[in-house]
Coordinates of C-alpha atoms in Angstrom, one line a residue:
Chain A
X1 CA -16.2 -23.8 -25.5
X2 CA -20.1 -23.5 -24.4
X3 CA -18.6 -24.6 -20.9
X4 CA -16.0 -21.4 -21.3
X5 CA -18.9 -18.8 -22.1
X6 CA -21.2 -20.4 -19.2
X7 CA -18.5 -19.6 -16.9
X8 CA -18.2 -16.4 -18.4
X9 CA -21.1 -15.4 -17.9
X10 CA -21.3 -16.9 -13.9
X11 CA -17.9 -14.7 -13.5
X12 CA -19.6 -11.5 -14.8
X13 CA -23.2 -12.3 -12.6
X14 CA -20.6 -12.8 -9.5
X15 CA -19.4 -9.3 -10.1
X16 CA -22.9 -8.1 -10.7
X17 CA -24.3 -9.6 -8.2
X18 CA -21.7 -9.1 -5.3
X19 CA -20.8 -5.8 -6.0
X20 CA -23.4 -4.2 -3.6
X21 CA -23.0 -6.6 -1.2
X22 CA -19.4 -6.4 -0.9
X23 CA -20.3 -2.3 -0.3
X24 CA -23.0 -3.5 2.1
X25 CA -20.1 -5.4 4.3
X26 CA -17.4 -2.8 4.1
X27 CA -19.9 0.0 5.8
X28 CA -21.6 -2.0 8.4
X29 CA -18.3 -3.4 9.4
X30 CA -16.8 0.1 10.0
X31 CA -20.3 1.5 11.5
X32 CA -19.4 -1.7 14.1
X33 CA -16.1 -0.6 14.3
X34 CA -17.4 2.7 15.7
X35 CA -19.6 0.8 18.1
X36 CA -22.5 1.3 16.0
X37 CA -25.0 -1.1 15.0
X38 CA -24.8 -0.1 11.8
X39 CA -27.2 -0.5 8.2
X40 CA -28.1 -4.5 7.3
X41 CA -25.5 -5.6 4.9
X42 CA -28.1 -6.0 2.4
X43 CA -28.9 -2.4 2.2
X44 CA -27.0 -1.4 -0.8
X45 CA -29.8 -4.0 -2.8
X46 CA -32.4 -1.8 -1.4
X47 CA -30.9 1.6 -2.1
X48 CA -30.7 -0.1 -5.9
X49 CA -34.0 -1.2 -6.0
X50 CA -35.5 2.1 -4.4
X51 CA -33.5 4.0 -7.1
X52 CA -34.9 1.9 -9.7
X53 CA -38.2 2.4 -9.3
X54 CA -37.9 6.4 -9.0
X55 CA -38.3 8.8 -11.5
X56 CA -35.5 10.0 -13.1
X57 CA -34.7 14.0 -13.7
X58 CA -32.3 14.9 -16.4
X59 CA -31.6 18.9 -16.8
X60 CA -32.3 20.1 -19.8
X61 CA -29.1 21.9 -20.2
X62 CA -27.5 18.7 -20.7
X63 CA -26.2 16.8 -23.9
X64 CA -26.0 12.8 -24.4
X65 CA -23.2 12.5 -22.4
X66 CA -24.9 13.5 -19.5
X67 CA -27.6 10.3 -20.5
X68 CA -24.8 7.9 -21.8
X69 CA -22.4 7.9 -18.8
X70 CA -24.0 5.7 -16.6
X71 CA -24.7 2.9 -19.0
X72 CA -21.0 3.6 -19.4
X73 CA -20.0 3.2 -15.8
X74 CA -22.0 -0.1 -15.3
X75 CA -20.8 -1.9 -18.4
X76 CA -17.1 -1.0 -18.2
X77 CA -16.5 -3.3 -14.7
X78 CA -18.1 -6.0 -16.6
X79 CA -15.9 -5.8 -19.5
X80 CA -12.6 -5.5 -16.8
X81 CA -14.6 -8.7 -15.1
X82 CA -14.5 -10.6 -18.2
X83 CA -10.5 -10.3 -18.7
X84 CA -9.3 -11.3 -15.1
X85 CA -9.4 -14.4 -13.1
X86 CA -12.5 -14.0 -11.1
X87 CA -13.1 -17.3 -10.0
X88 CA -10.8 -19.4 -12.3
X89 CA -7.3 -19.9 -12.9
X90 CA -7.1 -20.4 -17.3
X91 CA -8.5 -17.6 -19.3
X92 CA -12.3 -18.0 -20.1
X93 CA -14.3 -17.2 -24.1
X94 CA -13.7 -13.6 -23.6
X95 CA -10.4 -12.8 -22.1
X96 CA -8.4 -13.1 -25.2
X97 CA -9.9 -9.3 -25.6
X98 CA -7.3 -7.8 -23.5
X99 CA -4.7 -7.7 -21.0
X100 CA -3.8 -5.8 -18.1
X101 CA -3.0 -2.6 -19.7
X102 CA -6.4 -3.4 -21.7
X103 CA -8.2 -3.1 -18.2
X104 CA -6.6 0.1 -17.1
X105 CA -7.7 1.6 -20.4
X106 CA -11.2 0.6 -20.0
X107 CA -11.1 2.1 -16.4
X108 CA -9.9 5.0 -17.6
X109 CA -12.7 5.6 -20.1
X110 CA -15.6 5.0 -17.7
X111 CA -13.5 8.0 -15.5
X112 CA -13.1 9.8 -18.4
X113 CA -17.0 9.9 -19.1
X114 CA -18.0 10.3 -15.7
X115 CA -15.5 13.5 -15.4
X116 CA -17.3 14.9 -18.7
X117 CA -20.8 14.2 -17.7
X118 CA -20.5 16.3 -14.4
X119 CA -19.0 18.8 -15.9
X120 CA -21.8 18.7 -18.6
X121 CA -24.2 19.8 -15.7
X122 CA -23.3 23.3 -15.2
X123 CA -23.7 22.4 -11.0
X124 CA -21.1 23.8 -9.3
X125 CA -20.0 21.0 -7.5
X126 CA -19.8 18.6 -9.8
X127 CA -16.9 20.1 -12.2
X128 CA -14.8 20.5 -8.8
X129 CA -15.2 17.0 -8.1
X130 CA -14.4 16.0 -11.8
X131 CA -11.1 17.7 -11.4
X132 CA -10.3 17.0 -8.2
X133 CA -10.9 12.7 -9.7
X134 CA -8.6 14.0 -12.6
X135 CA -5.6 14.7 -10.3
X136 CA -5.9 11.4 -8.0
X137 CA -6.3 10.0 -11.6
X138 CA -3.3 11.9 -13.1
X139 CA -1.1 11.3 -9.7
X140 CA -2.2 7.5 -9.6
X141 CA -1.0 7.3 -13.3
X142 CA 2.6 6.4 -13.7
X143 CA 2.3 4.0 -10.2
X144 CA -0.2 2.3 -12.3
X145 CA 2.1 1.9 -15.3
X146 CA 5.0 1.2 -13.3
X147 CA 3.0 -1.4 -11.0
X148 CA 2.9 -2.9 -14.9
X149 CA 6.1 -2.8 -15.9
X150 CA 7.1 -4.6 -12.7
X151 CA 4.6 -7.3 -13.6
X152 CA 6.0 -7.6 -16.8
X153 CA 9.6 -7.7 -15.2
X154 CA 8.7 -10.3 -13.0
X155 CA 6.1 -12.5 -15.3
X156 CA 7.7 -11.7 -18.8
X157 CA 3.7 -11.2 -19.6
X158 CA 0.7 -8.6 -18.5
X159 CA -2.2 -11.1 -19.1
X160 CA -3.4 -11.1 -15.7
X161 CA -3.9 -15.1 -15.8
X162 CA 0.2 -15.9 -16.8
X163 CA 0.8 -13.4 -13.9
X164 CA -1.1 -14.9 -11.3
X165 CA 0.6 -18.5 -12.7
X166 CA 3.9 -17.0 -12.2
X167 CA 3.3 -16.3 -8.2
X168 CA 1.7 -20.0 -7.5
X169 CA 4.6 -21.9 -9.6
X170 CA 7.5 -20.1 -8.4
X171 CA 7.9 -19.7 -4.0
X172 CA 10.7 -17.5 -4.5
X173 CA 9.1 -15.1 -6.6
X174 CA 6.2 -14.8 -4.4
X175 CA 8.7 -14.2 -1.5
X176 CA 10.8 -11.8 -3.3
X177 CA 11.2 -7.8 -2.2
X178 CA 10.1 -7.1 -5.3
X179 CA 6.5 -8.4 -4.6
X180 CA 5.8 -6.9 -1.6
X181 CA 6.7 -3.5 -2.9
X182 CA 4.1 -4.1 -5.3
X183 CA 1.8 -5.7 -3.4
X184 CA 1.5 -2.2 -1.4
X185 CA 2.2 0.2 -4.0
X186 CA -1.4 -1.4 -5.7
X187 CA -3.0 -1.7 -2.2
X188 CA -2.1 2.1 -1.8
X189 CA -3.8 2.6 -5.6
X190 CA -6.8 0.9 -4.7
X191 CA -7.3 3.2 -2.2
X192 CA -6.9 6.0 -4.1
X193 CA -8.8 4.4 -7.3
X194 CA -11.3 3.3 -4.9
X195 CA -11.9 6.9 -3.3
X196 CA -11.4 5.4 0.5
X197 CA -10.4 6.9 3.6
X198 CA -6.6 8.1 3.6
X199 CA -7.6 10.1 0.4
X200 CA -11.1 10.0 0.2
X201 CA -14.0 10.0 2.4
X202 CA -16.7 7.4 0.8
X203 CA -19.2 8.3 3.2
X204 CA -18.9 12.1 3.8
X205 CA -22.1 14.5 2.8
X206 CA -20.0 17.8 2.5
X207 CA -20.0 18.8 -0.7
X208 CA -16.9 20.9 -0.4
X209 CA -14.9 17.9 0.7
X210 CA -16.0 15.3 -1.5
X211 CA -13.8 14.1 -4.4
X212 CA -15.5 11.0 -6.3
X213 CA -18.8 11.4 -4.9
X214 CA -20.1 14.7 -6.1
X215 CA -19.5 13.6 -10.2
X216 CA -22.8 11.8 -9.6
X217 CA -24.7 14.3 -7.3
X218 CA -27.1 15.2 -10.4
X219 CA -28.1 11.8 -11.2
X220 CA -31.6 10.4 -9.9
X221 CA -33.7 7.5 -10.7
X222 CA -32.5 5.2 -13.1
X223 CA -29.0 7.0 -13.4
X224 CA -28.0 7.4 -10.0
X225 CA -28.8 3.9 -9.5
X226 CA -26.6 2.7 -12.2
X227 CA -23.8 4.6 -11.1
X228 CA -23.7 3.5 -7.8
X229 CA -23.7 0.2 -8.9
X230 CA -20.9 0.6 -11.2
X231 CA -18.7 1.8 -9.2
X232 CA -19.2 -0.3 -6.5
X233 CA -18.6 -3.0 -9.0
X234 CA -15.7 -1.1 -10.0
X235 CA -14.1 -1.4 -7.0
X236 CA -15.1 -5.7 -6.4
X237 CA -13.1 -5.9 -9.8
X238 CA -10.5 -4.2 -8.4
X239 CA -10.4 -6.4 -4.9
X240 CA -10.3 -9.4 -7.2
X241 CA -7.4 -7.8 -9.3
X242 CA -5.4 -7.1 -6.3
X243 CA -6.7 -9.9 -4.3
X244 CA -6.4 -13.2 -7.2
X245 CA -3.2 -11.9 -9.7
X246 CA -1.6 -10.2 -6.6
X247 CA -2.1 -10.8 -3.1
X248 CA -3.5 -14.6 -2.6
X249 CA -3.4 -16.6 -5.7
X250 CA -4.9 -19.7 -4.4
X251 CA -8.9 -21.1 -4.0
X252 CA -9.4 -20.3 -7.6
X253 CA -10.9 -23.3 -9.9
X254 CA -8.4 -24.8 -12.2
X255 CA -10.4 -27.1 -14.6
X256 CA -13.5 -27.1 -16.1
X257 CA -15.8 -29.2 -13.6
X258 CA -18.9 -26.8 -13.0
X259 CA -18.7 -27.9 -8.9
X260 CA -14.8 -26.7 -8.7
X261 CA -15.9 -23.1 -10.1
X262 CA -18.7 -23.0 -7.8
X263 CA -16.8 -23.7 -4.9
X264 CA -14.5 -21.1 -6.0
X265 CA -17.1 -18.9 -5.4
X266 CA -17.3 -18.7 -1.5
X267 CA -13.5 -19.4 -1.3
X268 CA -13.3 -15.9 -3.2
X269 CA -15.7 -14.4 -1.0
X270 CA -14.0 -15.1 2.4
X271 CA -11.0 -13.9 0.9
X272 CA -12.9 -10.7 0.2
X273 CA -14.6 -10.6 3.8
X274 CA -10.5 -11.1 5.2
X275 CA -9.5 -7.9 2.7
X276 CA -12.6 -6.1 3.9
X277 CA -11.6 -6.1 7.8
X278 CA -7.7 -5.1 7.0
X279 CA -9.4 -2.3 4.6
X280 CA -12.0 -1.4 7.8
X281 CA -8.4 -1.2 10.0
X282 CA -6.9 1.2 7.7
X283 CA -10.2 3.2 7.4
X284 CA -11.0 3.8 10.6
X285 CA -7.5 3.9 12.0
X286 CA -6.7 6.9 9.1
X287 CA -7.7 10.7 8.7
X288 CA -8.5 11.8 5.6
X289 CA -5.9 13.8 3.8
X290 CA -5.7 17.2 2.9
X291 CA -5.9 17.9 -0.6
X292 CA -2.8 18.8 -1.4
X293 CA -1.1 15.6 0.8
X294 CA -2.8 13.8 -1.3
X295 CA 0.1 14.0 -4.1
X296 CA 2.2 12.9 -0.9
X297 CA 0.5 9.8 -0.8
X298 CA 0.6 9.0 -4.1
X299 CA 3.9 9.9 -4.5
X300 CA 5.0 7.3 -1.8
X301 CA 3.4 4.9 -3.5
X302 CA 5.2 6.2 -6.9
X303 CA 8.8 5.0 -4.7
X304 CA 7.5 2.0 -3.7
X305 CA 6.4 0.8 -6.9
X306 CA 9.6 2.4 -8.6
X307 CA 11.5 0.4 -5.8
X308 CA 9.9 -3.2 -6.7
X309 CA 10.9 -2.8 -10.5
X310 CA 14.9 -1.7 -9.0
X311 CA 14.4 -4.9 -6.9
X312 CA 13.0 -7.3 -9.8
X313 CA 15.5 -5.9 -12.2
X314 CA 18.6 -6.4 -10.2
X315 CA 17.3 -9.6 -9.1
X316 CA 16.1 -11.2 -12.5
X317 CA 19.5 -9.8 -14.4
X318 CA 21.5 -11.6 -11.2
X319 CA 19.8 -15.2 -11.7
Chain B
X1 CA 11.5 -32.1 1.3
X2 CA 14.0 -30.7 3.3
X3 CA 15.0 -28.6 0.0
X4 CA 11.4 -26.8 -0.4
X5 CA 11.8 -26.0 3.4
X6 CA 15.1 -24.1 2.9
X7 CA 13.4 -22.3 -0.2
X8 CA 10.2 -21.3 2.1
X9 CA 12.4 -20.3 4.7
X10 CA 14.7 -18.1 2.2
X11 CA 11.4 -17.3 0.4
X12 CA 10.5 -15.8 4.2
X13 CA 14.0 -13.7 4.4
X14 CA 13.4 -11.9 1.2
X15 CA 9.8 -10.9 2.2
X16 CA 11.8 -9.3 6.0
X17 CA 14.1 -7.6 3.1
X18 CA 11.3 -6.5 1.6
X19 CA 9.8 -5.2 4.5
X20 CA 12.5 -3.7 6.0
X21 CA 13.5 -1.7 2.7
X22 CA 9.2 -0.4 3.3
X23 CA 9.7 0.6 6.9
X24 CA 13.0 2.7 5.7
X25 CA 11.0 4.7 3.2
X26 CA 8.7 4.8 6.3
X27 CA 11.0 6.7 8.6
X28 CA 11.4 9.2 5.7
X29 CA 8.3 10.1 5.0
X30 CA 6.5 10.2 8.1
X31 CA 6.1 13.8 10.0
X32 CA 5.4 12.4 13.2
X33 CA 8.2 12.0 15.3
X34 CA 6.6 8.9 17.5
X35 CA 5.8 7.3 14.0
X36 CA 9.4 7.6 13.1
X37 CA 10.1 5.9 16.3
X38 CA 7.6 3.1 15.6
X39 CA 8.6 1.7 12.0
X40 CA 12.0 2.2 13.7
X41 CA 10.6 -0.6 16.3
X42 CA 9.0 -2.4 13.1
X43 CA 12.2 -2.1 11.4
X44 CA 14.1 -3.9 14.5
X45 CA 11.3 -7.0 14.4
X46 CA 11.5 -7.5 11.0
X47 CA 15.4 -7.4 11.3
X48 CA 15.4 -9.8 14.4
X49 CA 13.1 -12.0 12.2
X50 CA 15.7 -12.2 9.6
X51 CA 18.4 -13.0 12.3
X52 CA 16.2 -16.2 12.9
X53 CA 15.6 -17.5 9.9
X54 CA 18.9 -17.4 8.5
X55 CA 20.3 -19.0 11.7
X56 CA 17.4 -21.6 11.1
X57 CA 18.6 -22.0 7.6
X58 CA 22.5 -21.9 8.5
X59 CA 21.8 -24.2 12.4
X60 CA 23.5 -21.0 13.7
X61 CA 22.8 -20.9 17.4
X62 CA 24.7 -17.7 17.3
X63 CA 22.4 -15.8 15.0
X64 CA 19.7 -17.2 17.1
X65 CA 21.1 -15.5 20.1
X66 CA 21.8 -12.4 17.9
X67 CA 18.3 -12.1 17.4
X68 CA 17.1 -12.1 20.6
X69 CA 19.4 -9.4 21.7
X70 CA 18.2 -7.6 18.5
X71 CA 14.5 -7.8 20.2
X72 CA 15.9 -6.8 23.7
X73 CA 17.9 -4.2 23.1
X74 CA 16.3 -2.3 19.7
X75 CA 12.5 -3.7 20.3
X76 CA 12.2 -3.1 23.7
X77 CA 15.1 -1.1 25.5
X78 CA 15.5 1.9 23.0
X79 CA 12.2 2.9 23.1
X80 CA 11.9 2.4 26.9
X81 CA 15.1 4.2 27.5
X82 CA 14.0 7.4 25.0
X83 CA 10.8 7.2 27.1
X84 CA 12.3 7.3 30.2
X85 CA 14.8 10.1 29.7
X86 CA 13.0 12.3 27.1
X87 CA 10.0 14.6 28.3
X88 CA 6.6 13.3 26.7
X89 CA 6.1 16.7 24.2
X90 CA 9.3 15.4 22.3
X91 CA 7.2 12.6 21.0
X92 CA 3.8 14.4 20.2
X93 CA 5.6 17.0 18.3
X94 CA 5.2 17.0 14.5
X95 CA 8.1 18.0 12.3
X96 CA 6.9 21.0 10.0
X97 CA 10.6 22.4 8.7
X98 CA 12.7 19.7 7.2
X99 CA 16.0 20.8 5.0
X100 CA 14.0 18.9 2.0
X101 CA 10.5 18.8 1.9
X102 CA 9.2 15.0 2.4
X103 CA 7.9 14.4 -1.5
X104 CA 11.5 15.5 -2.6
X105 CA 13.5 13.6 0.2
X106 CA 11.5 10.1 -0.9
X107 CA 12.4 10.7 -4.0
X108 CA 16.5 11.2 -2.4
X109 CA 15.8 7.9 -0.8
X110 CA 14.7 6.0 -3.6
X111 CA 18.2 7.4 -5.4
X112 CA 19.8 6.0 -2.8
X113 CA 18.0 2.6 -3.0
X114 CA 18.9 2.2 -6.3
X115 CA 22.4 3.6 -6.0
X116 CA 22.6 0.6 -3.3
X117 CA 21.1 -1.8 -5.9
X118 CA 23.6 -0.6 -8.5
X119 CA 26.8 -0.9 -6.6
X120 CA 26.1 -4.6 -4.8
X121 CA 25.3 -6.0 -7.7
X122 CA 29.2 -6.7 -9.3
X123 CA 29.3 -7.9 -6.1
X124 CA 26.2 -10.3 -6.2
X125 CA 27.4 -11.5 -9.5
X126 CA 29.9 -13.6 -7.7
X127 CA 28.1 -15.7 -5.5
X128 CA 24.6 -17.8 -6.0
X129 CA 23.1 -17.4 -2.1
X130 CA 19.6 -16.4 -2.1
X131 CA 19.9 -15.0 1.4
X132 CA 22.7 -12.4 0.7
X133 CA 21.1 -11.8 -2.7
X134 CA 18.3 -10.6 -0.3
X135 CA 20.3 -9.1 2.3
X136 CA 22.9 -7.0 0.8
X137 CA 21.6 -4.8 -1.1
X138 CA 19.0 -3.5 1.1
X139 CA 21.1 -3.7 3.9
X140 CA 23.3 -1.0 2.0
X141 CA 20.0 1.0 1.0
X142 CA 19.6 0.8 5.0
X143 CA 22.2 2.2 5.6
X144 CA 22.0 5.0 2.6
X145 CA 18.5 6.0 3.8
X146 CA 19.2 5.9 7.7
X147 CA 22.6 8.3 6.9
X148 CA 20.0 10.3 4.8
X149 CA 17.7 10.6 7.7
X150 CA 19.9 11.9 10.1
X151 CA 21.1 14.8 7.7
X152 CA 17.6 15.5 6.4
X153 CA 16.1 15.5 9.4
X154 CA 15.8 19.0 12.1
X155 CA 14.4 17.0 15.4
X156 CA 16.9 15.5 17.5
X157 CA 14.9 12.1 18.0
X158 CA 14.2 11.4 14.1
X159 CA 18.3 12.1 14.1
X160 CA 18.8 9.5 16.5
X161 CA 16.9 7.0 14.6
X162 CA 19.0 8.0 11.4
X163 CA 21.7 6.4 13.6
X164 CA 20.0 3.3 14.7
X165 CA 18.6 2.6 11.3
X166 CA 22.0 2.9 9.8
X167 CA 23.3 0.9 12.4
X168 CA 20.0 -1.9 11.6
X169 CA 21.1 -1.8 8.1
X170 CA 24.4 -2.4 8.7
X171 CA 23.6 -5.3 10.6
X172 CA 20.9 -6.9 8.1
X173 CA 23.9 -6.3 5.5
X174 CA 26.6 -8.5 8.2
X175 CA 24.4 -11.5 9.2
X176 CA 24.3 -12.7 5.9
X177 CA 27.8 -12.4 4.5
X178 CA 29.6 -12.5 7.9
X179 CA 27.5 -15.1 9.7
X180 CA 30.6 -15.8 11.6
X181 CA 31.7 -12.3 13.4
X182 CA 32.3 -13.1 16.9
X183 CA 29.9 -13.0 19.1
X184 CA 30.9 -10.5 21.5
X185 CA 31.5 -8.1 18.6
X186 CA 27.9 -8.3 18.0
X187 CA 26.8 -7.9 21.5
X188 CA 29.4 -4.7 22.1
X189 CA 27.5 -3.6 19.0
X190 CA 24.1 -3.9 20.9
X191 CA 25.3 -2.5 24.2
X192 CA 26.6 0.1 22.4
X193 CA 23.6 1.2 20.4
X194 CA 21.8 1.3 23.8
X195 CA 24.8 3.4 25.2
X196 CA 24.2 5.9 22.0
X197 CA 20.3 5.7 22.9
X198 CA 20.8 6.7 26.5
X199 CA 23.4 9.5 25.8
X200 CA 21.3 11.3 22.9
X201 CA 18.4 10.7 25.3
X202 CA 19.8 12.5 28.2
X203 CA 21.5 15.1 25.8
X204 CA 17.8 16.1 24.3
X205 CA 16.2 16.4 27.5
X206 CA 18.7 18.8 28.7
X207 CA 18.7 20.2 25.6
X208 CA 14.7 20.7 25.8
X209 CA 14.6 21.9 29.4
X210 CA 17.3 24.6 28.6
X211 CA 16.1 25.9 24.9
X212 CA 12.7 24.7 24.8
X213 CA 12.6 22.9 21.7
X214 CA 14.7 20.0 20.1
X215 CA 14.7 21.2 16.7
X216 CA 18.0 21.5 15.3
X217 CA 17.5 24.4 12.7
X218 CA 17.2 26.8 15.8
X219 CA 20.2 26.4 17.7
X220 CA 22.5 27.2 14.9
X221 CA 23.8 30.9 16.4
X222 CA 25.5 30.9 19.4
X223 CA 23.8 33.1 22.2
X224 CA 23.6 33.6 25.8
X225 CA 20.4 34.8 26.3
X226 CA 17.2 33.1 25.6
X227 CA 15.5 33.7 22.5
X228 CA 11.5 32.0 22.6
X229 CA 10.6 33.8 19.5
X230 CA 13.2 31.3 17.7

């Protein structure tokens, strides 16, 4: 049990702790796809640490919200973190919280307080931005719930660790339409969630143009440091979703010998640094959409999703 | 042993089903008409893949060869052939006025997908085969969506594909519950898709070089004179 919560706690300073590196890979990666040379890797640790030590300006105009919200945004990844396999394969002290559906909720409330809090500003940009995240978040909505229910379909459970059980046992499962479907109607969420390239641009500095960026334009210090990191843990805990119940199943620790789960550790992270150069492909290959294509997107990956659970229905009531 | 490598190998056919039923939706949604063209190329692969494996599975030398001609003649004739005959333009163009807007059409296709689903599956209750458990239904959603394509479609190249992709589904649909077909009916098949390539191909260009454009939705009156404004 004390062996369970250790782990615990080494699955939650993984997330912590890889989060801005994971951010620092993906963007020097594409500058060098650009034939740049690009910022170190390790520049999303000094961004942190410079925000950190800054002083921080909150507007007067603002209520608690404005102050709570990035506390909010940093813990919420954790929580998701403590509820999926991160680096191993039975559920840890904590995951009995929640399921799947548990983790979307949780997502959904950090999005929730970040859309209030820059709306709470009064800056013009920010309520734009909050409602522009609203309809990504409203259009990426039933593929999320869908993207469950084909889960369930297929695992006859949503706890993330039965799931990812269900694609190691069973070859023909792993294989089956109905997988792929939903392997890239969630890759196609991610990138949506995530605020990346065919939807979002993660590194533009129009104000006009930006959709998930300009909710935390009027943070500084303390704040804006917080919410960077959050979200770029947000989106680790996402890779991991997609990457250990989804896509690749395998290299995760399956008993409780402390060397197993740290081995896990850089067997997870090479299968992130593979994910990050097919995400670099799409992102540099892609334009960004307009606005209103967006829903297009989205609602493609509304067909495909709808298409796996057609495919795992048929195929489950047929065997 | 030899048991788990059949399952890997039909384990590998589902995923080209899987695949191929994505590239359909594909061809629907994309604007571009060379993009159409290319998950009709990806579509073909994915399809010749399938050929393999289940004459692997089956120690078919006659899907083997099946496949091959699959490669030759859908991989890499069609598109040389459409390149050949059709003026470059007709590739860059981008379609802007389809019947049914592309949201609304995905939504038609995934009807049809299901509607393919739905109708194959009396049919799959009688038999226990993995491969045509794969294969049938989406071969029928194949050819659903491609039939789809070619009447939702205005540009005479995306039309084309309609027909090919039909055609591809038809054929994923047939290698696994006729493995048997003669041979030559296959390869007619194949020389006959190329046939339909080159015809439409030469048909379009005069088509282009006479009118201008290649989408259908103007040439529906019949006049003498020429009309650009149209």
């Amino acid at each position: 049990m004390t062996r369970t919560i250790l782990y615990n706690l080494i699955q939650l300073l993984f997330v912590i702790g890889f989060g801005p590196l994971y951010a620092g890979v993906l963007s020097r990666f594409k500058e060098n796809v650009q034939s740049k040379r690009g910022p170190s890797i390790f520049q999303p640790y000094r961004d942190l640490w410079k925000l950190f030590h800054k002083d921080e300006v909150v507007s007067s105009e603002t209520t608690w919200i404005f102050r709570f919200t990035p506390y909010l945004v940093f813990i919420i990844p954790l929580f998701v973190a403590s509820l999926i396999p991160v680096l191993t394969d039975y559920p840890l002290a904590f995951a009995f919280m929640g399921d799947m559906l548990a983790g979307g909720f949780f997502l959904a409330l950090a999005g929730f307080f970040a859309a209030l809090a820059a709306v709470d500003t009064g800056n013009p940009y920010g309520p734009m931005g909050a409602s522009r995240t609203r309809m990504v978040g409203f259009l990426a909505e039933p593929v999320f719930m869908i993207v469950f229910f084909t889960v369930s379909f297929v695992a006859q459970s949503t706890i993330p660790y039965i799931v990812q059980k269900r694609w190691v046992a069973s070859p023909a499962a792993f294989f089956s339409p109905a997988h792929i479907l939903l392997l890239i109607a969630f890759f196609m969420l991610i990138l949506a969630e995530g605020g990346k390239i065919p939807v979002d641009n993660p590194t533009g500095h129009f104000e006009l143009a930006m959709i998930d960026e300009s909710k935390g334009l009027e943070y500084s210090g303390r704040g804006a440091a917080l919410m960077k990191w959050g979200g770029q843990m947000k989106f680790l805990v996402l890779t991991c979703i997609f990457l250990n119940v989804l896509l690749a199943p395998w290299g995760l620790a399956d008993d409780l010998q402390p060397g197993h789960v740290l081995l896990a550790i850089p067997l997870i992270l090479f299968k992130i640094l593979l994910f990050t150069v097919i995400l670099v492909i799409i992102e540099s290959s892609l334009a960004k959409l307009r606005l209103f294509r967006i829903s297009e997107f989205l609602g493609a990956a509304f067909i495909i999703s709808v298409a796996a659970m057609i495919a795992s229905i048929f195929s489950t009531s047929a065997v | 042993m030899a048991g788990s490598q059949t399952q890997l190998i039909e384990g590998l056919n589902a995923l080209t089903a899987g695949l191929i039923l994505l590239t359909a939706f594909g061809m629907v949604a994309t604007r571009q008409v060379q993009g159409v063209l290319r998950f009709f190329v990806v579509q073909s692969a994915f399809l010749a893949a399938s050929a393999f494996l289940i004459g692997f599975n089956r120690g078919s030398i006659h899907l083997l060869v099946l496949g091959v001609v699959t490669i030759a003649a859908k991989v890499i004739a069609i598109p040389w052939v459409l390149k050949r005959t059709l003026p470059g333009d007709v590739y860059e163009r981008r379609e802007i006025n389809q019947a049914i807007n592309i949201p609304s059409s995905l939504l038609l296709a995934l009807m049809l997908a299901i509607a393919a689903e739905f109708l194959v599956s009396p049919l799959l209750a009688t038999t226990p085969d993995p491969v045509i458990h794969a294969n049938l239904p989406i071969g029928l959603a194949g050819i659903l969506i491609g039939a789809y394509s070619l009447i939702a479609r205005r540009e005479a190249l995306p039309q084309l594909v309609g027909i090919l992709a039909m055609e591809n589904g038809a054929f994923f649909a047939g290698i696994a519950i006729a493995p048997d077909l003669p041979l030559i009916a296959e390869l007619v098949i194949a020389i006959d898709v190329i046939l339909i390539a080159v015809v439409i191909g030469v048909l379009t260009r005069n088509i282009t070089q006479t009118m201008g454009t290649t989408e259908a939705a103007s040439m529906s009156e019949l006049r003498e004179e020429h009309q650009p404004w149209r």
